[in-house]
Amino acid sequence: MSNQETPVVDVNEQITLRKQKLADKRKQGIAFPNDFRRDSLAEEIATEYGDKEKSELEELGKKVKVAGRIMLFRNMGKASFITIQDMSGRIQSYVRKDAVGDEVYEDFKTWDIGDIVGIEGTVFKTNKGELSVKASSIRLLTKSLRPLPDKWSGLSDQETRYRQRYVDLIVNQQSRETFIIRSRVVKAIRDFLESRDFLEVETPMMHVIPGGASARPFETHHNALDMPLYLRIAPELYLKRLVVGGLEKVFEINRNFRNEGLSTRHNPEFTMLEFYWAYADYNDLMDLTEAMLRYTVETVLGKTVFESGGETYNFGKPFERMTVLEAIMKYQPEITLEQLTDMDKAREVAKRLKLKLEDSWGLGRVQIEIFEEVAEHKLIQPTFITAYPAEVSPLARRNDEDPFITDRFEFFAGGRELANGFSELNDAEDQAQRFKEQVEAKDAGDDEAMHYDADYIRALEYGLPPTAGEGIGIDRLVMLLTDSLSIRDVLLFPHMRPE
RNA sequence: GGGUUGCUAGCUCAGUCGGUAGAGCAUCUGACUUUUAAUCAGGUGGUCACAGGUUCGAUUCCUGUGCAACCCA
């Protein structure tokens, strides 16, 4: 294949010319050499020599080998300046005809912005003081056949940025930074949990029974076994099986798949951290979550107070904690506790808020609908909301004093739910009963209700120690830390309809 | 699912009250051995998203489709 012409669909004059240049290069020998080895990155050179005086550098005569993509090309006759970009940043190179030789220089003048080059030369400073590499030799390593976007305005078309992320990453520094931050967030969380003796595990992505959350799954098919399989909607039930098995502190950072609509907050596949902690409850979890998020924000951004979406966030001070009902009354003071705890009155409140209620919903579900309508989007600063009704928490442990609610919380910041955690239900008989209720709901037409997972019940029957577990949406956390309005901005390759 | 907006050169954008289009960057030719979005002179480049309709004539007006962004449910 390497000697084949690349088929190009949308050919234009510039592409045709570049293909001709590549064809000439093929005739001269190896068009795609892979024997150049660099010894320096742009940023390393800047860090090491940026502060030195012009004369100091001349004395030093530091020789470097750099490589990267040509981003700017300023030809001034018998000498040129090019700016190349590598994984660390950009550096300028000064290419003189008398330094690289007539033949190379004439060839070099035909190279294009976007081409990938290797340069050997000396670190120096120009008269204007810009740190540069004075080329003693320069080679074309990869011919680029497609012109890059405008060197000044870059690529701003959202669709192209998502569909051709490679181009976005070449020209938009901010996009590169977003994904560097994303990587640092995951690393910070991993370091934090490992330092507290959590074990990282990998559990199946393909489930026979999709469980651990309420959502519609993607379905696939195993040919050899001739059976349906589901892409997981959550790893929860497998991680808790591991706690039964004695892995008392486990976590997994991986993809979940939910067969739902697309929006600025939803992608069919998204990344979740889930972790389980034996001999702990939801209060311990909130403390741990607070410490982990504070550590993550501080490690990644270097500070605990930051701006995002026009708001100032403070992850340094203690996170607020309140119950679902307290949150409703805080943000809608005319609603009383009495109205929220009486089924008929709560339904009246919901009706006034123009919420659409199903007849089958109990008081707990109605309360949550009201909460989501009046409070959720107002929870800007980091806040834990507790005391979720059992009706909407099929996997959470009931509260000892009030069996109507569970020992559960959700964590909010920026008006978005970022985490969900609770003391786990470890009563096998109670869990079996709740699965049955879910199956009844499914039979009644709720296609987000859960299946009955008999093996999970069997695992619980061996005994799940008292345990707390939590899931944190990594994409939404990264959105907050990178000031991104859409989940697509924090996914390298977001789901798009076919072109 | 409903609504609004957008789709014009490789990129970023103008524009045509209906007479088939412009700018900057990129590209091409020429000048230039310390430039900084280099500069200067001169060129090339477009099924105006797609398909219909109205019209003497549609990129422009109308309808539909596709993709995208935003808002609502």
Coordinates of C-alpha atoms (C1' of nucleotides) in Angstrom, one line a residue:
Chain A
M1 CA 0.0 0.0 0.0
S2 CA 2.8 2.4 0.8
N3 CA 3.5 3.1 -2.9
Q4 CA -0.1 3.6 -3.7
E5 CA -1.6 7.0 -4.4
T6 CA -3.8 8.1 -1.5
P7 CA -7.3 8.5 -2.8
V8 CA -8.5 11.9 -2.0
V9 CA -12.2 12.7 -2.1
D10 CA -12.5 16.4 -2.1
V11 CA -9.6 17.4 -4.3
N12 CA -8.8 21.0 -4.9
E13 CA -5.9 22.9 -6.4
Q14 CA -3.8 23.0 -3.3
I15 CA -4.2 19.3 -2.7
T16 CA -3.3 18.5 -6.3
L17 CA -0.2 20.6 -6.0
R18 CA 0.9 18.9 -2.8
K19 CA 0.3 15.5 -4.3
Q20 CA 2.5 16.4 -7.2
K21 CA 5.2 17.5 -4.8
L22 CA 4.9 14.1 -3.0
A23 CA 5.1 12.3 -6.3
D24 CA 8.4 14.1 -7.1
K25 CA 9.6 13.2 -3.6
R26 CA 8.8 9.5 -4.3
K27 CA 11.0 9.6 -7.4
Q28 CA 13.9 10.9 -5.4
G29 CA 13.9 8.0 -2.9
I30 CA 12.2 7.3 0.4
A31 CA 9.3 9.7 0.7
F32 CA 8.4 8.7 4.3
P33 CA 11.7 8.2 6.1
N34 CA 11.6 7.1 9.7
D35 CA 15.3 7.4 10.7
F36 CA 15.2 10.9 12.2
R37 CA 15.5 11.0 16.0
R38 CA 15.0 14.2 17.9
D39 CA 16.7 14.9 21.2
S40 CA 14.8 18.0 22.3
L41 CA 11.2 19.3 22.6
A42 CA 10.3 22.9 22.0
E43 CA 9.3 23.5 25.6
E44 CA 12.5 21.9 27.0
I45 CA 14.6 24.3 24.9
A46 CA 12.5 27.3 26.0
T47 CA 12.8 26.3 29.7
E48 CA 16.5 25.6 29.5
Y49 CA 17.7 28.4 27.3
G50 CA 14.9 31.0 27.2
D51 CA 16.5 33.1 29.9
K52 CA 20.0 33.1 28.5
E53 CA 21.4 36.1 26.7
K54 CA 22.1 36.1 22.9
S55 CA 25.8 36.2 23.5
E56 CA 25.7 33.4 26.1
L57 CA 23.9 31.1 23.7
E58 CA 26.5 31.9 20.9
E59 CA 29.2 30.9 23.3
L60 CA 27.4 27.7 24.3
G61 CA 26.7 26.6 20.7
K62 CA 24.2 24.1 22.0
K63 CA 23.3 21.6 19.3
V64 CA 19.8 20.1 19.2
K65 CA 17.6 17.9 17.0
V66 CA 14.0 18.9 16.9
A67 CA 11.0 17.8 14.8
G68 CA 7.5 18.9 14.3
R69 CA 4.9 20.3 12.0
I70 CA 5.5 23.6 10.1
M71 CA 2.9 26.1 11.3
L72 CA 4.3 29.3 10.0
F73 CA 6.6 29.8 7.0
R74 CA 8.4 33.1 6.3
N75 CA 10.5 33.0 3.3
M76 CA 12.9 36.0 2.7
G77 CA 14.8 34.9 -0.3
K78 CA 18.1 33.2 0.7
A79 CA 16.9 32.7 4.3
S80 CA 13.7 31.7 6.0
F81 CA 12.0 31.5 9.4
I82 CA 9.7 28.6 10.1
T83 CA 7.8 27.9 13.2
I84 CA 7.4 24.2 14.0
Q85 CA 5.0 22.7 16.6
D86 CA 5.6 19.5 18.5
M87 CA 3.8 17.9 21.4
S88 CA 5.1 20.4 23.9
G89 CA 4.7 23.7 21.9
R90 CA 6.3 25.7 19.2
I91 CA 9.8 26.9 18.4
Q92 CA 11.2 28.9 15.6
S93 CA 13.9 27.8 13.2
Y94 CA 16.2 30.0 11.1
V95 CA 17.0 28.2 7.8
R96 CA 19.8 29.8 5.7
K97 CA 20.7 28.7 2.2
D98 CA 24.4 28.9 3.0
A99 CA 24.0 26.8 6.1
V100 CA 21.9 23.9 4.7
G101 CA 23.2 23.9 1.2
D102 CA 21.8 25.1 -2.2
E103 CA 20.1 21.9 -3.1
V104 CA 18.4 21.4 0.2
Y105 CA 17.3 25.0 0.4
E106 CA 15.8 25.0 -3.1
D107 CA 13.8 21.9 -2.2
F108 CA 12.9 23.4 1.2
K109 CA 11.3 26.4 -0.4
T110 CA 8.7 24.1 -2.0
W111 CA 7.7 22.7 1.3
D112 CA 4.3 23.7 2.8
I113 CA 2.7 24.7 6.0
G114 CA 1.6 21.4 7.6
D115 CA 4.6 19.4 6.4
I116 CA 6.5 17.6 9.1
V117 CA 10.2 18.2 9.3
G118 CA 13.3 17.3 11.3
I119 CA 15.9 19.9 12.0
E120 CA 19.4 19.8 13.4
G121 CA 20.9 23.0 14.5
T122 CA 22.1 25.3 17.2
V123 CA 20.1 27.1 19.8
F124 CA 20.4 30.9 19.4
K125 CA 18.5 34.2 19.8
T126 CA 17.5 36.5 17.0
N127 CA 18.1 40.2 17.0
K128 CA 14.5 40.6 18.3
G129 CA 15.3 38.2 21.1
E130 CA 13.3 35.1 20.0
L131 CA 14.7 31.8 21.0
S132 CA 15.3 29.8 17.8
V133 CA 17.2 26.9 16.3
K134 CA 19.7 27.9 13.5
A135 CA 19.4 24.9 11.1
S136 CA 22.5 23.2 10.0
S137 CA 20.4 20.6 8.2
I138 CA 16.7 20.1 7.6
R139 CA 14.7 17.2 6.2
L140 CA 11.1 16.7 5.1
L141 CA 9.9 13.7 7.1
T142 CA 6.2 13.7 6.1
K143 CA 4.5 15.5 3.3
S144 CA 1.1 16.9 4.3
L145 CA -1.4 16.8 1.4
R146 CA -4.1 18.9 2.9
P147 CA -3.9 22.7 3.7
L148 CA -4.4 23.6 7.3
P149 CA -7.0 26.1 8.5
D150 CA -6.2 29.8 8.6
K151 CA -3.0 30.4 10.7
W152 CA -4.6 33.2 12.6
S153 CA -8.3 32.4 13.1
G154 CA -7.8 28.7 13.2
L155 CA -10.7 26.3 13.0
S156 CA -13.9 27.5 14.6
D157 CA -16.6 25.5 12.8
Q158 CA -17.9 23.3 15.6
E159 CA -18.9 20.4 13.4
T160 CA -15.4 20.2 11.8
R161 CA -13.8 20.5 15.2
Y162 CA -15.7 17.4 16.4
R163 CA -15.5 15.3 13.2
Q164 CA -11.9 16.1 12.4
R165 CA -10.5 16.4 15.9
Y166 CA -7.0 15.8 14.5
V167 CA -7.2 19.2 12.7
D168 CA -8.7 20.9 15.8
L169 CA -5.8 19.5 17.9
I170 CA -3.2 20.8 15.4
V171 CA -4.5 24.4 15.3
N172 CA -6.4 25.0 18.5
Q173 CA -4.2 25.2 21.6
Q174 CA -7.2 25.4 23.9
S175 CA -8.5 22.1 22.6
R176 CA -5.2 20.5 23.3
E177 CA -5.2 21.9 26.8
T178 CA -8.7 20.5 27.5
F179 CA -7.5 17.0 26.8
I180 CA -4.3 17.4 28.8
I181 CA -6.5 18.6 31.8
R182 CA -8.7 15.6 31.2
S183 CA -5.8 13.2 31.5
R184 CA -4.6 15.0 34.6
V185 CA -8.0 14.7 36.2
V186 CA -8.0 11.0 35.7
K187 CA -4.5 10.7 37.0
A188 CA -5.2 12.8 40.1
I189 CA -8.2 10.7 41.0
R190 CA -6.3 7.4 40.4
D191 CA -3.4 8.6 42.6
F192 CA -5.8 9.8 45.3
L193 CA -7.6 6.4 45.5
E194 CA -4.5 4.3 45.2
S195 CA -2.9 6.3 48.0
R196 CA -5.9 5.2 50.1
D197 CA -5.5 1.5 49.2
F198 CA -8.2 1.3 46.6
L199 CA -7.5 -1.4 44.0
E200 CA -8.2 -0.5 40.4
V201 CA -10.1 -3.3 38.6
E202 CA -11.7 -3.9 35.2
T203 CA -15.1 -5.5 35.0
P204 CA -17.1 -6.6 31.9
M205 CA -18.2 -4.1 29.4
M206 CA -20.6 -6.7 27.9
H207 CA -23.3 -7.8 30.2
V208 CA -25.8 -10.6 30.0
I209 CA -28.1 -8.7 32.3
P210 CA -27.6 -4.9 32.1
G211 CA -27.8 -3.6 35.6
G212 CA -26.6 -1.1 38.2
A213 CA -28.6 1.9 36.8
S214 CA -31.9 2.8 35.3
A215 CA -31.2 3.3 31.5
R216 CA -31.8 1.7 28.2
P217 CA -28.9 -0.4 27.1
F218 CA -27.3 -0.9 23.7
E219 CA -27.8 -4.5 22.5
T220 CA -25.4 -6.6 20.6
H221 CA -25.1 -10.3 19.8
H222 CA -22.6 -13.0 20.5
N223 CA -22.4 -15.2 17.5
A224 CA -20.7 -18.3 18.9
L225 CA -23.0 -18.5 21.9
D226 CA -26.0 -17.2 19.8
M227 CA -27.1 -14.9 22.6
P228 CA -27.9 -11.3 23.2
L229 CA -25.4 -9.2 25.1
Y230 CA -25.7 -5.6 26.4
L231 CA -23.1 -2.9 26.6
R232 CA -22.9 -2.1 30.3
I233 CA -24.9 0.9 31.6
A234 CA -22.9 0.7 34.9
P235 CA -20.3 -1.5 36.5
E236 CA -22.0 -1.3 39.9
L237 CA -23.2 -4.9 40.4
Y238 CA -19.9 -6.4 39.3
L239 CA -17.9 -4.1 41.6
K240 CA -20.0 -5.1 44.6
R241 CA -19.5 -8.8 43.7
L242 CA -15.8 -8.0 44.1
V243 CA -16.4 -6.6 47.6
V244 CA -18.3 -9.8 48.4
G245 CA -15.1 -11.6 47.2
G246 CA -13.0 -9.6 49.7
L247 CA -11.6 -6.9 47.5
E248 CA -12.8 -4.4 50.1
K249 CA -11.8 -1.2 48.4
V250 CA -12.1 -1.2 44.6
F251 CA -12.5 1.3 41.8
E252 CA -12.9 1.4 38.1
I253 CA -12.6 4.3 35.7
N254 CA -14.2 3.3 32.4
R255 CA -16.9 3.7 29.8
N256 CA -20.6 3.3 30.3
F257 CA -23.1 3.1 27.4
R258 CA -26.6 4.4 27.5
N259 CA -29.0 4.2 24.6
E260 CA -30.4 7.7 25.0
G261 CA -30.6 11.0 23.2
L262 CA -27.6 13.3 22.6
S263 CA -27.3 16.7 24.2
T264 CA -24.7 19.1 25.5
R265 CA -24.6 16.9 28.7
H266 CA -25.1 13.4 27.2
N267 CA -23.1 11.2 24.9
P268 CA -24.0 7.6 24.3
E269 CA -20.7 6.5 25.8
F270 CA -19.3 8.4 28.7
T271 CA -16.7 7.8 31.4
M272 CA -17.5 7.0 35.0
L273 CA -15.5 6.5 38.1
E274 CA -17.1 4.0 40.4
F275 CA -15.6 3.0 43.7
Y276 CA -16.8 0.8 46.6
W277 CA -15.6 0.9 50.2
A278 CA -16.4 -1.8 52.8
Y279 CA -17.0 -0.8 56.4
A280 CA -17.9 2.7 55.4
D281 CA -21.2 4.6 55.0
Y282 CA -22.5 7.4 52.8
N283 CA -21.2 10.0 55.3
D284 CA -17.7 8.6 55.0
L285 CA -18.2 8.8 51.2
M286 CA -19.1 12.4 51.3
D287 CA -16.0 13.2 53.3
L288 CA -13.8 11.1 50.9
T289 CA -15.5 12.7 47.8
E290 CA -14.9 16.2 49.2
A291 CA -11.2 15.4 49.9
M292 CA -10.8 13.8 46.5
L293 CA -12.4 16.6 44.5
R294 CA -10.5 19.2 46.5
Y295 CA -7.2 17.3 45.8
T296 CA -8.1 16.9 42.1
V297 CA -9.0 20.5 41.5
E298 CA -5.9 21.7 43.4
T299 CA -3.6 19.2 41.6
V300 CA -4.9 19.9 38.1
L301 CA -5.5 23.6 38.3
G302 CA -3.0 24.5 41.0
K303 CA -5.7 26.3 43.0
T304 CA -9.1 25.6 44.6
V305 CA -10.9 28.7 43.4
F306 CA -11.5 28.9 39.7
E307 CA -13.8 30.4 37.0
S308 CA -16.1 28.4 34.8
G309 CA -19.1 29.4 32.8
G310 CA -19.1 32.8 34.3
E311 CA -19.2 31.5 37.9
T312 CA -16.5 31.5 40.5
Y313 CA -16.2 28.1 42.2
N314 CA -14.6 27.5 45.5
F315 CA -13.5 23.9 46.2
G316 CA -11.4 25.0 49.1
K317 CA -14.1 25.6 51.7
P318 CA -16.3 22.8 53.1
F319 CA -19.0 21.7 50.7
E320 CA -22.6 22.5 51.6
R321 CA -24.8 19.5 52.7
M322 CA -28.6 19.5 52.7
T323 CA -31.5 17.1 52.2
V324 CA -33.7 16.9 49.1
L325 CA -36.6 18.6 50.9
E326 CA -34.4 21.3 52.5
A327 CA -33.0 22.1 49.0
I328 CA -36.6 22.5 47.6
M329 CA -37.6 24.8 50.4
K330 CA -34.4 26.8 50.2
Y331 CA -34.9 27.6 46.5
Q332 CA -38.7 27.8 46.6
P333 CA -39.5 29.1 50.1
E334 CA -43.3 29.2 49.5
I335 CA -43.3 25.4 49.4
T336 CA -43.8 24.0 52.9
L337 CA -42.6 20.7 54.4
E338 CA -46.3 19.7 54.9
Q339 CA -46.9 20.1 51.1
L340 CA -43.9 17.9 50.3
T341 CA -44.7 15.1 52.7
D342 CA -48.4 14.6 51.7
M343 CA -49.0 12.8 48.5
D344 CA -52.0 14.8 47.3
K345 CA -50.5 18.2 48.3
A346 CA -47.2 17.3 46.7
R347 CA -49.0 16.4 43.4
E348 CA -50.7 19.8 43.5
V349 CA -47.3 21.5 43.9
A350 CA -46.0 19.5 41.0
K351 CA -49.0 20.4 38.9
R352 CA -48.5 24.1 39.6
L353 CA -44.9 23.7 38.4
K354 CA -46.3 22.1 35.2
L355 CA -44.6 18.8 35.8
K356 CA -46.0 15.8 34.0
L357 CA -46.6 13.0 36.5
E358 CA -47.4 9.3 36.0
D359 CA -50.2 7.9 38.1
S360 CA -48.0 5.0 39.2
W361 CA -45.5 7.3 40.9
G362 CA -45.3 7.5 44.6
L363 CA -44.5 10.4 46.9
G364 CA -40.8 9.9 46.6
R365 CA -40.7 10.2 42.8
V366 CA -42.9 13.2 42.9
Q367 CA -40.6 14.9 45.4
I368 CA -37.6 14.2 43.2
E369 CA -39.4 15.7 40.1
I370 CA -40.1 18.8 42.2
F371 CA -36.4 18.9 43.4
E372 CA -35.1 18.6 39.8
E373 CA -37.4 21.4 38.7
V374 CA -36.8 24.0 41.4
A375 CA -33.4 23.2 43.0
E376 CA -31.0 21.3 40.8
H377 CA -30.0 24.0 38.4
K378 CA -29.4 26.4 41.3
L379 CA -26.8 24.2 43.0
I380 CA -23.8 26.1 41.7
Q381 CA -21.2 25.8 44.4
P382 CA -20.2 22.2 45.4
T383 CA -23.1 20.8 47.3
F384 CA -24.2 17.4 48.6
I385 CA -27.9 16.6 48.6
T386 CA -28.9 13.8 50.9
A387 CA -32.0 11.7 52.0
Y388 CA -33.1 10.5 48.6
P389 CA -36.4 8.5 48.7
A390 CA -36.2 4.8 48.5
E391 CA -38.6 4.8 45.6
V392 CA -35.9 6.3 43.3
S393 CA -33.0 4.5 44.9
P394 CA -33.4 0.8 44.2
L395 CA -29.9 -0.2 45.1
A396 CA -29.4 2.0 48.2
R397 CA -29.7 1.0 51.8
R398 CA -32.7 2.3 53.7
N399 CA -32.2 4.8 56.5
D400 CA -32.4 3.3 60.0
E401 CA -34.7 6.1 61.4
D402 CA -36.8 6.8 58.3
P403 CA -37.3 3.9 55.9
F404 CA -39.0 6.2 53.4
I405 CA -35.5 7.5 52.5
T406 CA -32.1 6.0 51.9
D407 CA -28.6 6.6 53.0
R408 CA -27.8 8.3 49.7
F409 CA -26.5 11.5 48.4
E410 CA -25.9 13.2 45.1
F411 CA -23.2 15.8 44.5
F412 CA -23.9 18.9 42.4
A413 CA -21.7 21.7 41.1
G414 CA -22.5 24.2 38.4
G415 CA -26.2 23.1 38.4
R416 CA -25.2 19.6 37.2
E417 CA -25.2 16.3 38.9
L418 CA -21.6 15.1 39.1
A419 CA -21.8 12.2 41.5
N420 CA -24.2 9.7 43.2
G421 CA -23.3 7.7 46.2
F422 CA -24.9 5.7 48.9
S423 CA -24.6 3.1 51.6
E424 CA -25.2 -0.1 49.7
L425 CA -28.1 -2.3 50.2
N426 CA -26.5 -5.6 51.5
D427 CA -29.7 -7.3 52.6
A428 CA -30.1 -10.0 49.9
E429 CA -33.8 -10.5 50.6
D430 CA -34.6 -6.8 50.5
Q431 CA -32.6 -6.6 47.2
A432 CA -34.5 -9.5 45.7
Q433 CA -37.8 -7.8 46.6
R434 CA -36.7 -4.5 45.0
F435 CA -35.6 -6.3 41.8
K436 CA -39.1 -7.9 41.7
E437 CA -40.6 -4.4 42.0
Q438 CA -38.4 -3.2 39.1
V439 CA -39.4 -6.2 37.0
E440 CA -43.1 -5.3 37.6
A441 CA -42.4 -1.7 36.6
K442 CA -40.7 -3.0 33.4
D443 CA -43.7 -5.3 32.6
A444 CA -45.9 -2.2 33.1
G445 CA -44.0 -0.5 30.3
D446 CA -41.0 1.3 32.1
D447 CA -38.2 0.3 29.7
E448 CA -35.6 1.9 32.0
A449 CA -36.5 -0.3 34.9
M450 CA -34.0 -3.0 36.0
H451 CA -33.8 -6.7 35.3
Y452 CA -33.8 -9.3 38.0
D453 CA -30.1 -10.4 38.4
A454 CA -30.2 -13.8 40.2
D455 CA -26.5 -14.1 40.3
Y456 CA -26.1 -10.8 42.0
I457 CA -28.7 -11.9 44.6
R458 CA -26.7 -15.1 45.1
A459 CA -23.5 -13.0 45.7
L460 CA -25.3 -11.0 48.3
E461 CA -26.5 -14.2 50.0
Y462 CA -22.8 -15.0 50.7
G463 CA -22.7 -11.7 52.5
L464 CA -21.7 -8.2 51.3
P465 CA -20.0 -6.4 54.2
P466 CA -21.5 -3.0 55.1
T467 CA -20.3 -1.0 52.1
A468 CA -20.6 2.5 50.6
G469 CA -20.3 3.1 46.9
E470 CA -20.2 6.0 44.5
G471 CA -20.1 7.0 40.8
I472 CA -18.6 10.2 39.5
G473 CA -19.1 11.4 36.0
I474 CA -15.7 12.2 34.7
D475 CA -16.8 14.0 31.6
R476 CA -19.0 16.5 33.6
L477 CA -16.2 17.0 36.1
V478 CA -13.8 17.8 33.2
M479 CA -16.4 20.2 31.7
L480 CA -16.4 22.1 34.9
L481 CA -12.6 22.3 35.2
T482 CA -12.1 23.3 31.5
D483 CA -15.0 25.7 31.3
S484 CA -16.6 23.7 28.5
L485 CA -20.2 24.2 27.6
S486 CA -20.7 20.9 25.9
I487 CA -19.7 17.3 26.7
R488 CA -18.5 17.1 23.1
D489 CA -15.8 19.6 24.0
V490 CA -14.3 17.1 26.5
L491 CA -14.6 14.0 24.4
L492 CA -11.9 13.5 21.8
F493 CA -14.3 11.8 19.4
P494 CA -17.9 12.7 20.4
H495 CA -20.7 10.7 18.8
M496 CA -21.9 12.4 15.6
R497 CA -24.4 11.5 13.0
P498 CA -22.7 10.1 9.9
E499 CA -21.7 12.8 7.5
Chain B
rG1 C1' -40.3 15.2 19.9
rG2 C1' -41.2 20.9 19.0
rG3 C1' -39.0 25.7 17.9
rU4 C1' -35.0 29.2 16.3
rU5 C1' -30.5 30.0 13.6
rG6 C1' -26.6 28.5 10.4
rC7 C1' -24.5 25.9 5.8
rU8 C1' -20.9 31.0 0.2
rA9 C1' -13.0 29.5 -2.0
rG10 C1' -8.7 24.9 1.8
rC11 C1' -9.8 28.3 6.6
rU12 C1' -12.3 32.8 8.7
rC13 C1' -16.2 35.7 7.0
rA14 C1' -18.8 39.6 3.7
rG15 C1' -22.6 40.0 -0.1
rU16 C1' -26.4 39.7 -3.9
rC17 C1' -34.0 44.6 -2.4
rG18 C1' -33.8 38.0 -7.9
rG19 C1' -29.5 39.3 -13.3
rU20 C1' -24.5 32.8 -11.4
rA21 C1' -20.2 36.4 -6.3
rG22 C1' -16.1 39.3 -2.9
rA23 C1' -12.2 40.2 1.3
rG24 C1' -8.3 38.5 4.6
rC25 C1' -5.3 34.2 5.3
rA26 C1' -3.7 29.9 2.5
rU27 C1' -2.0 28.8 -2.6
rC28 C1' 0.8 30.2 -7.4
rU29 C1' 4.7 33.8 -10.0
rG30 C1' 8.4 37.5 -8.8
rA31 C1' 11.6 40.5 -5.1
rC32 C1' 14.0 40.0 -0.3
rU33 C1' 20.1 36.5 4.4
rU34 C1' 17.3 38.3 11.7
rU35 C1' 11.4 37.6 10.3
rU36 C1' 7.3 37.6 14.2
rA37 C1' -0.1 36.9 11.6
rA38 C1' 7.0 39.2 7.9
rU39 C1' 6.6 42.7 3.9
rC40 C1' 5.9 44.4 -1.4
rA41 C1' 4.0 43.6 -6.7
rG42 C1' 0.9 40.5 -9.7
rG43 C1' -2.2 35.9 -10.5
rU44 C1' -5.2 31.2 -9.7
rG45 C1' -9.2 29.3 -7.0
rG46 C1' -16.6 28.7 -6.1
rU47 C1' -22.4 23.0 -8.6
rC48 C1' -23.2 29.8 -3.0
rA49 C1' -25.2 22.1 1.6
rC50 C1' -28.7 19.0 -1.4
rA51 C1' -33.5 18.3 -4.1
rG52 C1' -37.8 20.4 -5.9
rG53 C1' -41.2 24.9 -6.8
rU54 C1' -42.2 30.1 -8.4
rU55 C1' -39.8 33.1 -12.3
rC56 C1' -37.6 35.2 -18.7
rG57 C1' -33.8 34.2 -15.0
rA58 C1' -32.8 31.5 -8.2
rU59 C1' -26.8 31.4 -4.5
rU60 C1' -30.8 35.1 -3.1
rC61 C1' -37.9 34.0 -2.6
rC62 C1' -40.9 29.4 -1.2
rU63 C1' -41.2 24.0 0.2
rG64 C1' -38.7 19.7 1.5
rU65 C1' -34.2 16.8 3.0
rG66 C1' -29.4 16.4 5.3
rC67 C1' -25.8 18.1 8.9
rA68 C1' -24.7 21.4 13.0
rA69 C1' -25.5 25.0 17.0
rC70 C1' -28.9 27.0 20.6
rC71 C1' -33.6 26.9 23.3
rC72 C1' -37.9 24.2 25.0
rA73 C1' -40.3 19.4 26.4

